[in-house]
Amino acid sequence: MAPATIKDLARELKLSPSTISRAVRNHPDISATTKKRVVSLADKLDYHPDSIAQSLQTKKTKTIGVIVPEIKQPFFAAAINGIEELAYAAGYTIIVCQSNETADREVLVARSLGSHRVAGLLVSLSRDTQNLDHFKVLQRRGVPIVFFDRVSNDIEASKVVVDDYKGAFDVVEHLIKSGYKRIAHLAGPKNLSISKFRLKGYMDALQQGNLPFNDSMVVYGGLDDTDGIIGFQKLLNLESLPDAIFAVNDPVATGAFVMIKEHGLKIPDDIALAGFSNTYMTSLLDPPLTTVEQPSYEIGKTAAQLLMEQINSKDENFVPKFIVLKTSLIVRGST
């Protein structure tokens, strides 16, 4: 049996197809009585709006594209949860794609989502992204875009971040006040906004604590646990080991944690260790990891809210918003 259509409902109720369409979409011009009749018959006939047909008419869908570097990272998983909840409440579904931390893959998925006529995009940039032309093209085509966590000043769009600088400053200040004097930093990729702000917070905390900044104490790398392993191995080549390490994020800190233990060193007696993000594994380590709480779920939800505002805005001169969410220091046994 063929699925019911708008014409079937219109014929049964002796209404026009356009009235049925507006009633299904809860349009304010349609009376409550008519809406009730339409919804009742739609349920009886198991009618569902054809989203593909609607997208052909409006040139938009009720779908939001989400691009993240890696879905496996707990931070992005939590952010996606926040995005999905708000999108669902607004009547939208999401398509999640990952760039796998490469600019080329990011370009491909952005183009693919654009060709699927998504209503908007939520993006966290890959660590390799330098050029944002692929997003600027979509903007020119009228696709709203909001960036979160990893953002860039090279594009005019709404953005949601946490106070990476303050979070890094607070954790390094804590290390200094705890008596540590040779504090190393396992930094992220040089081009990423989060890496830049966390490095600046580290450097300024050293300066305020009257501790010298030493280039050799900063090891640049990626954002995975393997980068923490490699980073700590490089610190082993220093003439004197650091007495504390601040890692750019929790996965990098976890990699360093494993290597510290493997070399027979005690945490925090020989080397203190701190991360950033407060992912679930940090409280399970022994000793538990000192870290910085960033509200990943709220980041996703706030980014989705900004995107909904832009999608629904009738203002042709839409002004992008920049929102900074607070972090908080969580002190545990590793420091």
PDB file of C-alpha atoms in Angstrom, residues 27-130:
ATOM      1  CA  HIS A  27       1.487  27.402  11.097  1.00  0.00           C
ATOM      2  CA  PRO A  28      -0.133  30.183  13.189  1.00  0.00           C
ATOM      3  CA  ASP A  29      -2.558  31.090  10.373  1.00  0.00           C
ATOM      4  CA  ILE A  30      -4.340  27.732  10.710  1.00  0.00           C
ATOM      5  CA  SER A  31      -7.004  27.397  13.407  1.00  0.00           C
ATOM      6  CA  ALA A  32      -6.570  24.968  16.295  1.00  0.00           C
ATOM      7  CA  THR A  33      -9.674  23.054  15.176  1.00  0.00           C
ATOM      8  CA  THR A  34      -8.327  22.519  11.666  1.00  0.00           C
ATOM      9  CA  LYS A  35      -4.912  21.522  12.988  1.00  0.00           C
ATOM     10  CA  LYS A  36      -6.532  18.947  15.244  1.00  0.00           C
ATOM     11  CA  ARG A  37      -8.525  17.435  12.336  1.00  0.00           C
ATOM     12  CA  VAL A  38      -5.418  17.268  10.133  1.00  0.00           C
ATOM     13  CA  VAL A  39      -3.174  15.742  12.814  1.00  0.00           C
ATOM     14  CA  SER A  40      -5.842  13.197  13.733  1.00  0.00           C
ATOM     15  CA  LEU A  41      -6.213  12.011  10.150  1.00  0.00           C
ATOM     16  CA  ALA A  42      -2.449  12.083   9.593  1.00  0.00           C
ATOM     17  CA  ASP A  43      -2.014   9.725  12.557  1.00  0.00           C
ATOM     18  CA  LYS A  44      -4.802   7.474  11.284  1.00  0.00           C
ATOM     19  CA  LEU A  45      -3.305   7.229   7.786  1.00  0.00           C
ATOM     20  CA  ASP A  46       0.307   7.091   9.111  1.00  0.00           C
ATOM     21  CA  TYR A  47       1.183  10.185   7.096  1.00  0.00           C
ATOM     22  CA  HIS A  48       4.690  11.643   7.429  1.00  0.00           C
ATOM     23  CA  PRO A  49       5.888  14.825   5.693  1.00  0.00           C
ATOM     24  CA  ASP A  50       8.272  14.179   2.793  1.00  0.00           C
ATOM     25  CA  SER A  51      11.435  15.959   3.915  1.00  0.00           C
ATOM     26  CA  ILE A  52      13.057  15.494   0.511  1.00  0.00           C
ATOM     27  CA  ALA A  53      10.145  17.162  -1.268  1.00  0.00           C
ATOM     28  CA  GLN A  54      10.151  19.986   1.263  1.00  0.00           C
ATOM     29  CA  SER A  55      13.874  20.533   0.774  1.00  0.00           C
ATOM     30  CA  LEU A  56      13.359  20.797  -2.991  1.00  0.00           C
ATOM     31  CA  GLN A  57      10.801  23.532  -2.413  1.00  0.00           C
ATOM     32  CA  THR A  58      12.669  25.481   0.244  1.00  0.00           C
ATOM     33  CA  LYS A  59      16.216  24.532  -0.882  1.00  0.00           C
ATOM     34  CA  LYS A  60      16.886  23.683   2.775  1.00  0.00           C
ATOM     35  CA  THR A  61      16.431  20.687   5.006  1.00  0.00           C
ATOM     36  CA  LYS A  62      15.707  20.247   8.700  1.00  0.00           C
ATOM     37  CA  THR A  63      19.197  18.820   9.098  1.00  0.00           C
ATOM     38  CA  ILE A  64      22.251  20.344  10.735  1.00  0.00           C
ATOM     39  CA  GLY A  65      25.764  19.264   9.775  1.00  0.00           C
ATOM     40  CA  VAL A  66      28.355  18.832  12.525  1.00  0.00           C
ATOM     41  CA  ILE A  67      32.076  18.563  11.757  1.00  0.00           C
ATOM     42  CA  VAL A  68      34.474  17.562  14.548  1.00  0.00           C
ATOM     43  CA  PRO A  69      38.102  16.405  14.452  1.00  0.00           C
ATOM     44  CA  GLU A  70      37.467  13.050  16.170  1.00  0.00           C
ATOM     45  CA  ILE A  71      34.227  11.608  17.506  1.00  0.00           C
ATOM     46  CA  LYS A  72      36.152   9.255  19.811  1.00  0.00           C
ATOM     47  CA  GLN A  73      37.423  12.129  21.950  1.00  0.00           C
ATOM     48  CA  PRO A  74      35.238  12.431  25.091  1.00  0.00           C
ATOM     49  CA  PHE A  75      35.134  16.217  24.754  1.00  0.00           C
ATOM     50  CA  PHE A  76      33.562  16.083  21.285  1.00  0.00           C
ATOM     51  CA  ALA A  77      31.225  13.244  22.240  1.00  0.00           C
ATOM     52  CA  ALA A  78      29.830  15.400  25.058  1.00  0.00           C
ATOM     53  CA  ALA A  79      29.615  18.482  22.819  1.00  0.00           C
ATOM     54  CA  ILE A  80      27.674  16.473  20.225  1.00  0.00           C
ATOM     55  CA  ASN A  81      25.235  15.422  22.954  1.00  0.00           C
ATOM     56  CA  GLY A  82      24.581  19.088  23.720  1.00  0.00           C
ATOM     57  CA  ILE A  83      24.120  19.869  20.035  1.00  0.00           C
ATOM     58  CA  GLU A  84      21.746  16.963  19.478  1.00  0.00           C
ATOM     59  CA  GLU A  85      19.516  17.817  22.424  1.00  0.00           C
ATOM     60  CA  LEU A  86      18.927  21.392  21.362  1.00  0.00           C
ATOM     61  CA  ALA A  87      18.579  20.488  17.678  1.00  0.00           C
ATOM     62  CA  TYR A  88      16.032  17.773  18.462  1.00  0.00           C
ATOM     63  CA  ALA A  89      13.984  20.180  20.585  1.00  0.00           C
ATOM     64  CA  ALA A  90      13.949  22.605  17.647  1.00  0.00           C
ATOM     65  CA  GLY A  91      12.765  19.914  15.212  1.00  0.00           C
ATOM     66  CA  TYR A  92      16.109  19.267  13.543  1.00  0.00           C
ATOM     67  CA  THR A  93      18.242  16.169  13.098  1.00  0.00           C
ATOM     68  CA  ILE A  94      22.047  16.186  12.891  1.00  0.00           C
ATOM     69  CA  ILE A  95      24.607  14.561  10.625  1.00  0.00           C
ATOM     70  CA  VAL A  96      27.982  14.158  12.345  1.00  0.00           C
ATOM     71  CA  CYS A  97      31.179  13.941  10.291  1.00  0.00           C
ATOM     72  CA  GLN A  98      34.779  13.817  11.439  1.00  0.00           C
ATOM     73  CA  SER A  99      37.760  15.409   9.725  1.00  0.00           C
ATOM     74  CA  ASN A 100      40.208  12.954  11.305  1.00  0.00           C
ATOM     75  CA  GLU A 101      42.371  16.000  12.056  1.00  0.00           C
ATOM     76  CA  THR A 102      43.130  16.632   8.372  1.00  0.00           C
ATOM     77  CA  ALA A 103      42.267  19.730   6.366  1.00  0.00           C
ATOM     78  CA  ASP A 104      41.649  17.729   3.160  1.00  0.00           C
ATOM     79  CA  ARG A 105      39.034  15.526   4.850  1.00  0.00           C
ATOM     80  CA  GLU A 106      37.441  18.614   6.392  1.00  0.00           C
ATOM     81  CA  VAL A 107      37.073  20.196   2.942  1.00  0.00           C
ATOM     82  CA  LEU A 108      35.449  17.026   1.565  1.00  0.00           C
ATOM     83  CA  VAL A 109      32.885  16.636   4.348  1.00  0.00           C
ATOM     84  CA  ALA A 110      32.056  20.363   4.303  1.00  0.00           C
ATOM     85  CA  ARG A 111      31.334  20.193   0.581  1.00  0.00           C
ATOM     86  CA  SER A 112      29.309  17.011   1.013  1.00  0.00           C
ATOM     87  CA  LEU A 113      27.161  18.522   3.762  1.00  0.00           C
ATOM     88  CA  GLY A 114      26.671  21.640   1.654  1.00  0.00           C
ATOM     89  CA  SER A 115      25.466  19.530  -1.291  1.00  0.00           C
ATOM     90  CA  HIS A 116      22.961  17.860   1.036  1.00  0.00           C
ATOM     91  CA  ARG A 117      21.423  21.308   1.669  1.00  0.00           C
ATOM     92  CA  VAL A 118      21.932  21.304   5.407  1.00  0.00           C
ATOM     93  CA  ALA A 119      20.205  24.152   7.217  1.00  0.00           C
ATOM     94  CA  GLY A 120      23.482  25.088   8.888  1.00  0.00           C
ATOM     95  CA  LEU A 121      26.872  23.861  10.053  1.00  0.00           C
ATOM     96  CA  LEU A 122      28.540  23.510  13.459  1.00  0.00           C
ATOM     97  CA  VAL A 123      32.303  23.168  13.118  1.00  0.00           C
ATOM     98  CA  SER A 124      35.372  22.512  15.253  1.00  0.00           C
ATOM     99  CA  LEU A 125      38.447  22.907  13.065  1.00  0.00           C
ATOM    100  CA  SER A 126      41.006  20.187  12.403  1.00  0.00           C
ATOM    101  CA  ARG A 127      44.545  20.685  13.667  1.00  0.00           C
ATOM    102  CA  ASP A 128      45.793  20.976  10.054  1.00  0.00           C
ATOM    103  CA  THR A 129      43.314  23.635   8.913  1.00  0.00           C
ATOM    104  CA  GLN A 130      44.998  26.814   7.727  1.00  0.00           C
TER     105      GLN A 130
END
